[in-house]
PDB file of C-alpha atoms in Angstrom:
ATOM      1  CA  MET Y   1      51.531 223.027 -52.398  1.00 69.00           C
ATOM      2  CA  ASP Y   2      51.799 221.518 -48.915  1.00 70.00           C
ATOM      3  CA  ASP Y   3      54.375 218.900 -49.960  1.00 73.00           C
ATOM      4  CA  GLY Y   4      56.975 220.212 -47.478  1.00 71.00           C
ATOM      5  CA  ARG Y   5      59.642 220.430 -50.206  1.00 77.00           C
ATOM      6  CA  SER Y   6      61.698 223.475 -51.083  1.00 88.00           C
ATOM      7  CA  PRO Y   7      61.681 224.594 -54.717  1.00 92.00           C
ATOM      8  CA  VAL Y   8      64.817 223.895 -56.762  1.00 93.00           C
ATOM      9  CA  GLY Y   9      66.432 226.616 -58.834  1.00 94.00           C
ATOM     10  CA  VAL Y  10      67.905 230.088 -58.722  1.00 95.00           C
ATOM     11  CA  PHE Y  11      65.517 232.645 -57.255  1.00 97.00           C
ATOM     12  CA  THR Y  12      65.781 236.400 -56.816  1.00 98.00           C
ATOM     13  CA  LEU Y  13      65.463 238.096 -53.424  1.00 98.00           C
ATOM     14  CA  THR Y  14      63.565 241.372 -53.721  1.00 97.00           C
ATOM     15  CA  ASP Y  15      61.362 241.897 -50.674  1.00 98.00           C
ATOM     16  CA  ALA Y  16      61.715 241.556 -46.919  1.00 98.00           C
ATOM     17  CA  GLY Y  17      59.753 242.183 -43.775  1.00 97.00           C
ATOM     18  CA  GLY Y  18      59.099 240.993 -40.299  1.00 96.00           C
ATOM     19  CA  ALA Y  19      57.443 241.320 -36.945  1.00 94.00           C
ATOM     20  CA  LEU Y  20      60.350 243.510 -35.815  1.00 95.00           C
ATOM     21  CA  ALA Y  21      61.185 246.981 -37.088  1.00 96.00           C
ATOM     22  CA  ASP Y  22      63.459 247.307 -40.103  1.00 97.00           C
ATOM     23  CA  PRO Y  23      67.060 246.695 -38.960  1.00 96.00           C
ATOM     24  CA  GLY Y  24      68.404 248.748 -41.883  1.00 97.00           C
ATOM     25  CA  SER Y  25      67.396 246.541 -44.801  1.00 98.00           C
ATOM     26  CA  ARG Y  26      68.462 247.545 -48.273  1.00 97.00           C
ATOM     27  CA  LEU Y  27      65.625 245.434 -49.695  1.00 98.00           C
ATOM     28  CA  ARG Y  28      62.075 246.773 -49.501  1.00 97.00           C
ATOM     29  CA  TYR Y  29      60.983 246.009 -45.935  1.00 98.00           C
ATOM     30  CA  TRP Y  30      57.439 245.618 -44.674  1.00 97.00           C
ATOM     31  CA  HIS Y  31      57.169 245.758 -40.879  1.00 97.00           C
ATOM     32  CA  ASP Y  32      53.912 244.334 -39.569  1.00 94.00           C
ATOM     33  CA  ASP Y  33      53.849 242.645 -36.184  1.00 87.00           C
ATOM     34  CA  ASN Y  34      50.395 241.185 -36.898  1.00 89.00           C
ATOM     35  CA  ALA Y  35      50.997 239.816 -40.410  1.00 90.00           C
ATOM     36  CA  TYR Y  36      54.131 237.969 -39.266  1.00 87.00           C
ATOM     37  CA  ALA Y  37      52.749 236.825 -35.908  1.00 82.00           C
ATOM     38  CA  THR Y  38      53.000 233.081 -35.238  1.00 77.00           C
ATOM     39  CA  MET Y  39      50.225 233.120 -32.620  1.00 74.00           C
ATOM     40  CA  LEU Y  40      52.483 231.204 -30.217  1.00 73.00           C
ATOM     41  CA  PRO Y  41      53.473 232.203 -26.693  1.00 75.00           C
ATOM     42  CA  PRO Y  42      56.812 234.099 -26.707  1.00 73.00           C
ATOM     43  CA  GLU Y  43      58.639 231.211 -25.013  1.00 74.00           C
ATOM     44  CA  GLN Y  44      57.721 228.712 -27.765  1.00 77.00           C
ATOM     45  CA  VAL Y  45      60.552 227.687 -30.114  1.00 71.00           C
ATOM     46  CA  HIS Y  46      58.747 228.922 -33.258  1.00 78.00           C
ATOM     47  CA  ALA Y  47      57.382 232.156 -31.756  1.00 78.00           C
ATOM     48  CA  HIS Y  48      60.062 234.338 -33.375  1.00 85.00           C
ATOM     49  CA  ASP Y  49      60.458 232.580 -36.741  1.00 90.00           C
ATOM     50  CA  PHE Y  50      59.202 235.602 -38.640  1.00 92.00           C
ATOM     51  CA  ASP Y  51      60.870 238.408 -36.714  1.00 93.00           C
ATOM     52  CA  TYR Y  52      62.862 238.945 -39.943  1.00 96.00           C
ATOM     53  CA  VAL Y  53      62.081 237.357 -43.317  1.00 97.00           C
ATOM     54  CA  ILE Y  54      63.313 237.652 -46.883  1.00 98.00           C
ATOM     55  CA  ALA Y  55      60.915 236.413 -49.540  1.00 98.00           C
ATOM     56  CA  ILE Y  56      62.345 233.907 -52.006  1.00 97.00           C
ATOM     57  CA  ASP Y  57      60.836 234.864 -55.364  1.00 98.00           C
ATOM     58  CA  TYR Y  58      59.256 231.507 -56.137  1.00 97.00           C
ATOM     59  CA  ASN Y  59      55.666 231.762 -57.402  1.00 97.00           C
ATOM     60  CA  ARG Y  60      55.143 235.223 -55.946  1.00 97.00           C
ATOM     61  CA  PHE Y  61      54.735 238.743 -57.209  1.00 98.00           C
ATOM     62  CA  LYS Y  62      57.759 240.968 -56.674  1.00 97.00           C
ATOM     63  CA  GLY Y  63      57.297 244.350 -55.034  1.00 97.00           C
ATOM     64  CA  VAL Y  64      54.663 243.192 -52.562  1.00 97.00           C
ATOM     65  CA  PRO Y  65      55.035 242.191 -48.898  1.00 97.00           C
ATOM     66  CA  PRO Y  66      56.367 238.668 -48.336  1.00 97.00           C
ATOM     67  CA  PHE Y  67      53.060 237.702 -46.693  1.00 95.00           C
ATOM     68  CA  ASP Y  68      51.080 238.503 -49.875  1.00 96.00           C
ATOM     69  CA  TRP Y  69      49.137 235.399 -50.983  1.00 93.00           C
ATOM     70  CA  GLY Y  70      49.193 236.208 -54.712  1.00 96.00           C
ATOM     71  CA  ARG Y  71      50.485 233.213 -56.708  1.00 97.00           C
ATOM     72  CA  PRO Y  72      51.108 234.009 -60.414  1.00 97.00           C
ATOM     73  CA  GLU Y  73      51.556 230.305 -61.298  1.00 96.00           C
ATOM     74  CA  GLY Y  74      48.524 229.215 -59.274  1.00 96.00           C
ATOM     75  CA  VAL Y  75      48.025 228.137 -55.678  1.00 93.00           C
ATOM     76  CA  GLU Y  76      48.699 224.467 -56.510  1.00 93.00           C
ATOM     77  CA  LYS Y  77      52.356 225.342 -57.249  1.00 93.00           C
ATOM     78  CA  GLY Y  78      52.853 226.502 -53.655  1.00 92.00           C
ATOM     79  CA  GLY Y  79      54.644 229.605 -52.505  1.00 93.00           C
ATOM     80  CA  GLY Y  80      55.343 231.594 -49.383  1.00 92.00           C
ATOM     81  CA  ILE Y  81      58.952 230.362 -49.328  1.00 94.00           C
ATOM     82  CA  TRP Y  82      61.160 232.562 -47.160  1.00 95.00           C
ATOM     83  CA  LEU Y  83      64.547 232.924 -45.590  1.00 96.00           C
ATOM     84  CA  HIS Y  84      63.600 233.365 -41.940  1.00 94.00           C
ATOM     85  CA  MET Y  85      64.885 233.080 -38.405  1.00 92.00           C
ATOM     86  CA  ASP Y  86      66.342 229.741 -37.349  1.00 90.00           C
ATOM     87  CA  HIS Y  87      64.523 227.930 -34.572  1.00 79.00           C
ATOM     88  CA  GLY Y  88      66.577 224.750 -34.348  1.00 77.00           C
ATOM     89  CA  ASP Y  89      64.485 222.318 -36.380  1.00 74.00           C
ATOM     90  CA  GLY Y  90      62.922 221.861 -39.815  1.00 72.00           C
ATOM     91  CA  THR Y  91      60.564 224.013 -41.829  1.00 78.00           C
ATOM     92  CA  SER Y  92      57.739 223.416 -44.282  1.00 79.00           C
ATOM     93  CA  ALA Y  93      60.037 224.330 -47.233  1.00 83.00           C
ATOM     94  CA  CYS Y  94      61.657 227.580 -46.093  1.00 90.00           C
ATOM     95  CA  VAL Y  95      65.333 228.193 -45.334  1.00 91.00           C
ATOM     96  CA  THR Y  96      66.344 229.210 -41.821  1.00 92.00           C
ATOM     97  CA  VAL Y  97      69.198 231.511 -40.884  1.00 93.00           C
ATOM     98  CA  PRO Y  98      70.429 232.576 -37.414  1.00 93.00           C
ATOM     99  CA  GLU Y  99      69.321 236.050 -36.309  1.00 94.00           C
ATOM    100  CA  SER Y 100      72.814 237.495 -36.824  1.00 95.00           C
ATOM    101  CA  GLY Y 101      72.835 236.085 -40.378  1.00 96.00           C
ATOM    102  CA  MET Y 102      69.406 237.525 -41.144  1.00 96.00           C
ATOM    103  CA  LYS Y 103      70.521 240.974 -39.991  1.00 97.00           C
ATOM    104  CA  THR Y 104      73.682 240.679 -42.083  1.00 97.00           C
ATOM    105  CA  LEU Y 105      71.688 239.673 -45.171  1.00 98.00           C
ATOM    106  CA  LEU Y 106      69.151 242.446 -44.670  1.00 98.00           C
ATOM    107  CA  ASN Y 107      71.895 245.027 -44.255  1.00 98.00           C
ATOM    108  CA  THR Y 108      74.032 243.880 -47.193  1.00 98.00           C
ATOM    109  CA  LEU Y 109      71.776 242.487 -49.941  1.00 98.00           C
ATOM    110  CA  ASP Y 110      71.696 245.283 -52.497  1.00 98.00           C
ATOM    111  CA  PRO Y 111      68.648 245.241 -54.792  1.00 97.00           C
ATOM    112  CA  ALA Y 112      70.675 247.046 -57.466  1.00 97.00           C
ATOM    113  CA  ARG Y 113      72.940 243.972 -57.639  1.00 98.00           C
ATOM    114  CA  HIS Y 114      69.956 241.578 -58.106  1.00 98.00           C
ATOM    115  CA  PRO Y 115      70.693 239.117 -55.261  1.00 98.00           C
ATOM    116  CA  VAL Y 116      69.685 235.488 -55.688  1.00 98.00           C
ATOM    117  CA  VAL Y 117      69.551 232.283 -53.679  1.00 97.00           C
ATOM    118  CA  VAL Y 118      70.482 228.933 -55.245  1.00 95.00           C
ATOM    119  CA  MET Y 119      68.363 226.103 -53.845  1.00 93.00           C
ATOM    120  CA  GLY Y 120      68.717 222.373 -54.363  1.00 88.00           C
ATOM    121  CA  ASP Y 121      71.375 219.720 -54.610  1.00 82.00           C
ATOM    122  CA  ARG Y 122      73.894 219.604 -57.450  1.00 83.00           C
ATOM    123  CA  GLU Y 123      72.180 216.730 -59.261  1.00 86.00           C
ATOM    124  CA  ARG Y 124      68.730 218.355 -59.310  1.00 82.00           C
ATOM    125  CA  LEU Y 125      70.160 221.766 -60.241  1.00 81.00           C
ATOM    126  CA  ALA Y 126      72.040 220.231 -63.199  1.00 82.00           C
ATOM    127  CA  SER Y 127      68.897 218.630 -64.672  1.00 74.00           C
TER     128      SER Y 127
END
């Protein structure tokens, strides 16, 4: 929790959402412009980070909105790791994707095919 590091492993992708309306996601999509609000003025670089998000299933319950704070392995293990909109600099452990890439992922990731994301470098994944 709060170490700024991304988890290492292979994680499923089951739930999505965002501050913007569903662009045609095949994953479950929770639209909520308040839950995904960054509280920044619209011109700020991070103001649209959460326009579209895909929850990375690390220490979270599947089948709930990405913003759900439930942590099955405990809060100390962290969580709230997402694929989200790229803003040109680092994150606190998430993975950023350009808007066009987020729309492509949302429109093509098929839950019936059990999509995953592989995170980490080769050495850490091999251990």
